[in-house]
Short mmCIF file of C-alpha atoms in Angstrom, two decimals:
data_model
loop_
_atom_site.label_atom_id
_atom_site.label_comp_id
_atom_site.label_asym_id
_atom_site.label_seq_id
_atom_site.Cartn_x
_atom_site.Cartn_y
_atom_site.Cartn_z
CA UNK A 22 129.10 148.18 85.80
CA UNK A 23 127.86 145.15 83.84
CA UNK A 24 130.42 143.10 82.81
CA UNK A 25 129.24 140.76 79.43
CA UNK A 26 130.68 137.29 78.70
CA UNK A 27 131.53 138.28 74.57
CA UNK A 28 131.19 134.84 73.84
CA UNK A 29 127.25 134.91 74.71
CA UNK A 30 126.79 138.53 75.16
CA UNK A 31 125.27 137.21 78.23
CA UNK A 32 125.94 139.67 81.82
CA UNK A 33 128.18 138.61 84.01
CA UNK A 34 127.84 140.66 87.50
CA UNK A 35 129.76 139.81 90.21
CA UNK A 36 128.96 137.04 93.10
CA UNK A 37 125.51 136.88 91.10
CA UNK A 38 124.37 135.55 87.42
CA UNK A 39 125.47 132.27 86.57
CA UNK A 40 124.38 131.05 82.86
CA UNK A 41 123.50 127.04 83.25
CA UNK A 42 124.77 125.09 80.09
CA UNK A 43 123.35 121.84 80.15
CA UNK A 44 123.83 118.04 78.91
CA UNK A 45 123.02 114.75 78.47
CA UNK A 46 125.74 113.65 80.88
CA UNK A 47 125.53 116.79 84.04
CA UNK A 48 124.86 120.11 84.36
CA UNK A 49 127.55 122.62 84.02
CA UNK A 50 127.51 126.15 84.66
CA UNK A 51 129.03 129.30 83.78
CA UNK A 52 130.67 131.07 86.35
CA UNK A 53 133.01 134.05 86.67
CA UNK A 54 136.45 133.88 89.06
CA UNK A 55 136.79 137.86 90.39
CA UNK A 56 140.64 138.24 89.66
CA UNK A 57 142.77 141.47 91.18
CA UNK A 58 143.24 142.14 87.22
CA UNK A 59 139.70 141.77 85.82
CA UNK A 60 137.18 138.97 85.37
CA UNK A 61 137.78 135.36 83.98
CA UNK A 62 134.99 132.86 82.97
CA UNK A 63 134.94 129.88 82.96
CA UNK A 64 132.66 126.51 83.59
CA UNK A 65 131.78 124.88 86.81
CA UNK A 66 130.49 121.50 87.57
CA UNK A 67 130.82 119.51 91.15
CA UNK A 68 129.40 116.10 92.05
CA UNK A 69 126.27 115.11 94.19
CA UNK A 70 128.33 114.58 97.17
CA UNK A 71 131.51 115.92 99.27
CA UNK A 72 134.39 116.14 96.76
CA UNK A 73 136.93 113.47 96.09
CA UNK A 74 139.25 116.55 95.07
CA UNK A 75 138.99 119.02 92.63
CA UNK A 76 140.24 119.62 89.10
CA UNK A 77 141.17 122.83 87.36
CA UNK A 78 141.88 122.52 83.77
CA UNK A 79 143.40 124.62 81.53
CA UNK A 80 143.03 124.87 77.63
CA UNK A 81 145.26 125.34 74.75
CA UNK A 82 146.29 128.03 72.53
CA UNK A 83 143.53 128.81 70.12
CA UNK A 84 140.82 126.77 72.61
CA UNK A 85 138.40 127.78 75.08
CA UNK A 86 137.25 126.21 77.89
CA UNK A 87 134.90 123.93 76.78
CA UNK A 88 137.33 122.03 75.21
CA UNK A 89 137.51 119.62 78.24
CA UNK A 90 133.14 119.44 78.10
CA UNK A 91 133.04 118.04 74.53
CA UNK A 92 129.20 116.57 73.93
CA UNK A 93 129.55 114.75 70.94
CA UNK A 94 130.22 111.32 71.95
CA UNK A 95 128.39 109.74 75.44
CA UNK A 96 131.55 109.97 77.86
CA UNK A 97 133.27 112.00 75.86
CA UNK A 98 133.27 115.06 78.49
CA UNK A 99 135.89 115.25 80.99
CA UNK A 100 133.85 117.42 83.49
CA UNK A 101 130.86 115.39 83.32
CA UNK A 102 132.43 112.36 83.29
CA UNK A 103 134.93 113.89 86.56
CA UNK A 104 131.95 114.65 88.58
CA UNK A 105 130.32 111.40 88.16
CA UNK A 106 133.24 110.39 90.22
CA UNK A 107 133.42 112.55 92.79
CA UNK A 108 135.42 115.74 91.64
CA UNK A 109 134.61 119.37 91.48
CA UNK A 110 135.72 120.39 88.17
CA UNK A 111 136.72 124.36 86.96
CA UNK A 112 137.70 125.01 83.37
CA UNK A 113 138.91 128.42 83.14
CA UNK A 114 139.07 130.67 80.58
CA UNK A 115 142.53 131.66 80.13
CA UNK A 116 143.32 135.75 80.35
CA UNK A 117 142.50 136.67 76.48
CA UNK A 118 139.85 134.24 76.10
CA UNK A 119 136.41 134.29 76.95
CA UNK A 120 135.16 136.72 79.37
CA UNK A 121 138.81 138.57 79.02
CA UNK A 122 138.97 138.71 75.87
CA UNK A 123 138.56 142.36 75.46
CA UNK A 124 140.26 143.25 78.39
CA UNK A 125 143.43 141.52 77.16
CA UNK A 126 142.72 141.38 73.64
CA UNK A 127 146.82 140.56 73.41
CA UNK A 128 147.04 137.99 76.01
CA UNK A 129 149.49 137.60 78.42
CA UNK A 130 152.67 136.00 79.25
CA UNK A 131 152.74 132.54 80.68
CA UNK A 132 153.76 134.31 84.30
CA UNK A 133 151.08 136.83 83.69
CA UNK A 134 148.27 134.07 83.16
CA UNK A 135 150.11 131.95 85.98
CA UNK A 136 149.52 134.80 87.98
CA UNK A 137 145.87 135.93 87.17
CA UNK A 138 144.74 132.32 87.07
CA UNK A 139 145.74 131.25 90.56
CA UNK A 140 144.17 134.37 92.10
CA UNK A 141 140.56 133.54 90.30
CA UNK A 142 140.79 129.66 90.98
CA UNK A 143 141.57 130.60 94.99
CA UNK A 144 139.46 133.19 95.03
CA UNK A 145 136.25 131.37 93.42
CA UNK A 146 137.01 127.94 95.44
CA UNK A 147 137.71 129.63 98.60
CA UNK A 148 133.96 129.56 99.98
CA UNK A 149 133.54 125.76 98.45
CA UNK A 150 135.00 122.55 99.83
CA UNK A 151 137.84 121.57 97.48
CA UNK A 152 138.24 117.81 98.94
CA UNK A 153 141.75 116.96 99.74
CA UNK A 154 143.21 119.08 97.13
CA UNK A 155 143.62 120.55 93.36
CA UNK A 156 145.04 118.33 90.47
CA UNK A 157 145.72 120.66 87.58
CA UNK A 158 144.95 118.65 83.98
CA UNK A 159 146.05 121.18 81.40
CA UNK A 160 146.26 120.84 77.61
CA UNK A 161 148.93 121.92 75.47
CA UNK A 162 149.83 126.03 76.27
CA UNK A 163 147.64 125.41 79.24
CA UNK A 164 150.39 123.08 80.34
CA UNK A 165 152.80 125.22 80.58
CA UNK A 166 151.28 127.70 82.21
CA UNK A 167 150.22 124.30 85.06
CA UNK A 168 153.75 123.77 84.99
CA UNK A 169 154.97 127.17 86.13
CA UNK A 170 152.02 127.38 88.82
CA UNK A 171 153.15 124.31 90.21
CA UNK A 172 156.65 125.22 90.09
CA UNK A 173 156.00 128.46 91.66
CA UNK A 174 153.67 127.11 94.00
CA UNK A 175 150.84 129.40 93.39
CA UNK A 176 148.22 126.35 93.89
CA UNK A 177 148.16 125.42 97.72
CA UNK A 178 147.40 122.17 98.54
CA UNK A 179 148.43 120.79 94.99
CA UNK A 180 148.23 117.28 94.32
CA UNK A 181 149.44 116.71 91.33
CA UNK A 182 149.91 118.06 87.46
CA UNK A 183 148.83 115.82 84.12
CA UNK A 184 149.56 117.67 80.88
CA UNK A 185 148.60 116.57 77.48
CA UNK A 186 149.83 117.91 74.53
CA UNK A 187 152.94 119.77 75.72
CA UNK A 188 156.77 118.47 75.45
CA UNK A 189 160.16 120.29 75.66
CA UNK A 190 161.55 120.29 71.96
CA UNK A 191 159.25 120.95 68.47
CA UNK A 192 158.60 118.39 66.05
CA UNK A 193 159.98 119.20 62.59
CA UNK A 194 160.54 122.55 61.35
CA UNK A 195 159.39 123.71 64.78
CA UNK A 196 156.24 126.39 65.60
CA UNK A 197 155.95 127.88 62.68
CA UNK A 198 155.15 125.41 60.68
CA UNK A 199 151.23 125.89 61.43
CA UNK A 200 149.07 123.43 60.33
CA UNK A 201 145.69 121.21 60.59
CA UNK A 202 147.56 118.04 60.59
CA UNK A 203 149.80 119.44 63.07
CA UNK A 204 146.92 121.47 65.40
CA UNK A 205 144.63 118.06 65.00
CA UNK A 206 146.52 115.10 63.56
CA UNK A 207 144.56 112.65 61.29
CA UNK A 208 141.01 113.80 61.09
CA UNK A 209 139.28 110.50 61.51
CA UNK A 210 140.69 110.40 64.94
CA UNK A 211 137.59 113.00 65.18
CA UNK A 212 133.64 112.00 65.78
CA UNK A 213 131.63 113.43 63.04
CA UNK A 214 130.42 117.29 63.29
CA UNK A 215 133.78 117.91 65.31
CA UNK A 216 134.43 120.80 63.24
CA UNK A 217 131.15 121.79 61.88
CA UNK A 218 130.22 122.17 65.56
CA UNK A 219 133.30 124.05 67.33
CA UNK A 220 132.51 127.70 67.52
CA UNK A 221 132.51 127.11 70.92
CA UNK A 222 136.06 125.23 71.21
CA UNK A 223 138.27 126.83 68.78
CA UNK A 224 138.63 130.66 68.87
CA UNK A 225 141.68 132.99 67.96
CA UNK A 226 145.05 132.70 69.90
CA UNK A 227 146.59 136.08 71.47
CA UNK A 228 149.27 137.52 70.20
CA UNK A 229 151.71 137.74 73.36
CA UNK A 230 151.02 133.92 73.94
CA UNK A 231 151.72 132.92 70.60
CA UNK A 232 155.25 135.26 70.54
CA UNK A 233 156.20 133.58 74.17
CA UNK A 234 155.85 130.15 72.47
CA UNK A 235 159.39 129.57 70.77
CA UNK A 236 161.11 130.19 73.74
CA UNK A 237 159.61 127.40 76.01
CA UNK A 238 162.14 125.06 75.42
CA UNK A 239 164.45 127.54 77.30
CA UNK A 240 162.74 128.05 79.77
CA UNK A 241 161.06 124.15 81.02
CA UNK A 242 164.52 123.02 82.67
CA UNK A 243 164.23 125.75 85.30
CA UNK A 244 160.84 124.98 85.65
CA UNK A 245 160.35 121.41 85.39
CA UNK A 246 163.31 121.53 88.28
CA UNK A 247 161.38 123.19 90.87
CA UNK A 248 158.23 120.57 90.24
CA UNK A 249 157.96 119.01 93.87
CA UNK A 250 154.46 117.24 93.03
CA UNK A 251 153.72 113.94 90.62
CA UNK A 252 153.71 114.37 87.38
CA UNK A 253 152.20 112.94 84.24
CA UNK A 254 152.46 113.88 81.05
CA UNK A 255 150.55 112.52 77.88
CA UNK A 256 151.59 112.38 74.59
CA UNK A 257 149.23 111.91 71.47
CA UNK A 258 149.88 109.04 69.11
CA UNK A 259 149.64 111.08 65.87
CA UNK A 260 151.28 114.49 67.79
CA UNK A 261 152.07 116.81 65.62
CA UNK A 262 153.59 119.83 67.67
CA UNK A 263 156.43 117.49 70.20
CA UNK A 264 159.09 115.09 69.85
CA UNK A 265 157.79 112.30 71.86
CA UNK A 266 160.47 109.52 71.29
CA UNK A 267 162.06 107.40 73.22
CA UNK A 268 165.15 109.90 73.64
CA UNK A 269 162.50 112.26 73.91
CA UNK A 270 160.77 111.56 76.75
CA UNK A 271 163.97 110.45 78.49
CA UNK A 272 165.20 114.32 78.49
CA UNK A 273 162.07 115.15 80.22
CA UNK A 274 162.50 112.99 82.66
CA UNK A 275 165.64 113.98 83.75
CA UNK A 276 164.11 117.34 83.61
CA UNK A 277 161.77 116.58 86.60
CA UNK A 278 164.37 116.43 88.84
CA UNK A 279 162.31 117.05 92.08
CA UNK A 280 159.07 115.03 91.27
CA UNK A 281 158.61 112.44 93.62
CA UNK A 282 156.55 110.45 90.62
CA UNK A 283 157.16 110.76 86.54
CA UNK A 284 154.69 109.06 84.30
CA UNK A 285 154.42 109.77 80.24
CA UNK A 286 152.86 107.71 78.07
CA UNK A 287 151.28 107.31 74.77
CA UNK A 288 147.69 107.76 73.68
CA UNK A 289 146.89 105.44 71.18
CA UNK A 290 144.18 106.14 68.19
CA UNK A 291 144.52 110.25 69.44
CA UNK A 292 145.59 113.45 67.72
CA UNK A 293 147.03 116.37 69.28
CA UNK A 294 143.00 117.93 70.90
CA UNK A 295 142.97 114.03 72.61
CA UNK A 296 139.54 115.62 74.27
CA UNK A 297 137.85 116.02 71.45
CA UNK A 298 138.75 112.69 69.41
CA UNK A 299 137.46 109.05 69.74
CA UNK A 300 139.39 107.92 72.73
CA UNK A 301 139.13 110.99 74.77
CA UNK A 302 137.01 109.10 77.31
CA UNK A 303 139.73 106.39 77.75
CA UNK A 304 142.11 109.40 78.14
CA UNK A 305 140.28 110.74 80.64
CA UNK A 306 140.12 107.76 82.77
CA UNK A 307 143.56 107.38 82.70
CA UNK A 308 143.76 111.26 83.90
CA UNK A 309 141.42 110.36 86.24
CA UNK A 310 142.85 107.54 88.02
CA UNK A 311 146.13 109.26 88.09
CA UNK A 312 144.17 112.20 89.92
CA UNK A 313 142.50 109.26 92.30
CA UNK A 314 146.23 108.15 92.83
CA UNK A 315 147.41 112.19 93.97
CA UNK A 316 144.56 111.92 96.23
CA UNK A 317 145.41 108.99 98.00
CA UNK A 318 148.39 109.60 98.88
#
């Protein structure tokens, strides 16, 4: 059976057909990752050499994968710019998006994805050399779902976790108090074209997600508990979603109980999507050296 990528209507047959999406800065390509549930895409980009390490990234609710290979600033795309360094870099499409959207047209739970994921990410890096280890950058829901891997240890050989995007307690009047200022922040934190040119970013969130959201405060002590790896978490300037104040960020901490190393910081001059604005290449660095830093050690 030919399975189709619905975002490209492009075939997708196992162990086979890659689709090549190129830029300015590297080549990425389309891949698959063959899951015991069904078939995830997502994109695939390594550097000229051995690995340093390698990155998996996971996007946010109502994102695809390409959020972390943005193209419309020089710099401005994490895998590009992560393989001119020396990583291997996979940004999967979570279950419901992409590839799977079809197939779980309703999403899954955070376990569910934590699940799935791991199984594609091992099973697609287990014939590649994946340097001394996996640092998981995830945005927003995608952090989350990093979080539980890590605590669950479903990622062998895990370095280390950065999260943007993703706290413990709502902002405001909470989740359902949807918004663009909220999903985005201040729109001139935004090249030009941001918008006019996301079709390939921003899709529809599923529905089992989306219900699982409100409860996440409940359920990060637990999880943040069992975090044995380094941790760092970033925090927009202009977020919209997360309390990120001083008092803020001091619950956190004392939520990661068993991390041997807590950083979170501030993004200046960033909304909420910090890959997609202005300073998402100084972001990125920052992610980047932290990942250097995992690897070291």
């Amino acid at each position: 059976m030919t399975i189709t990528d619905p975002a490209t209507g492009m075939p997708l047959s196992p162990g086979s057909e890659r689709i090549v999406v190129s830029s300015s800065e590297a080549e990425v390509e389309r891949v698959h990752l063959q899951t015991s549930a069904g078939v995830l895409s997502a994109l695939f980009v390594a550097p000229t050499g051995p690995p340093r390490a390698t990155i998996v990234a996971l996007h946010g609710a109502g994102m695809t994968a390409r959020y972390f290979h943005g193209r419309l600033l020089p710099g401005q795309s994490l895998m590009a710019l992560a393989a001119q360094l020396g990583y291997n870099v996979l940004c999967v499409d979570r279950p419901g998006y992409g590839a799977s959207a079809i197939q779980f047209s309703d999403g899954l739970l955070i376990d569910e994805q934590a699940d799935v994921i791991s199984d594609g990410v091992q099973h697609f890096l287990s014939s590649r050399s994946k340097g001394r280890g996996i640092v998981l950058v995830a945005h927003s829901f995608g952090g989350k779902i990093a979080m539980v891997m890590g605590a669950r240890q479903l990622v062998p050989n895990l370095l280390g976790i950065e999260i943007s995007g993703c706290g413990y307690r709502f902002a405001d009047s909470g989740y359902s108090a949807i918004s663009p200022q909220r999903n985005w922040g201040p729109l001139r934190l935004y090249p030009p074209h941001t918008f006019t040119t996301s079709k390939e970013i921003v899709t529809l969130a599923p529905a089992r997600e989306l219900n699982e959201t409100a409860s996440w405060a409940m359920r990060l002590p637990d999880v943040a508990a069992r975090l044995s790896v380094p941790v760092r978490m970033t925090f927009a300037e202009h977020e919209g979603w997360w309390q990120h104040d001083e008092r803020a960020i001091g619950e956190i901490r004392e939520l990661l109980v068993a991390s041997p190393r807590v950083e979170i910081e501030h993004h200046r001059h960033a909304g909420h999507n910090i890959s997609l604005g202005w300073s998402a290449r100084a972001y990125h660095l920052k992610a980047l050296a932290f990942a250097d830093e995992c690897a070291a050690a």
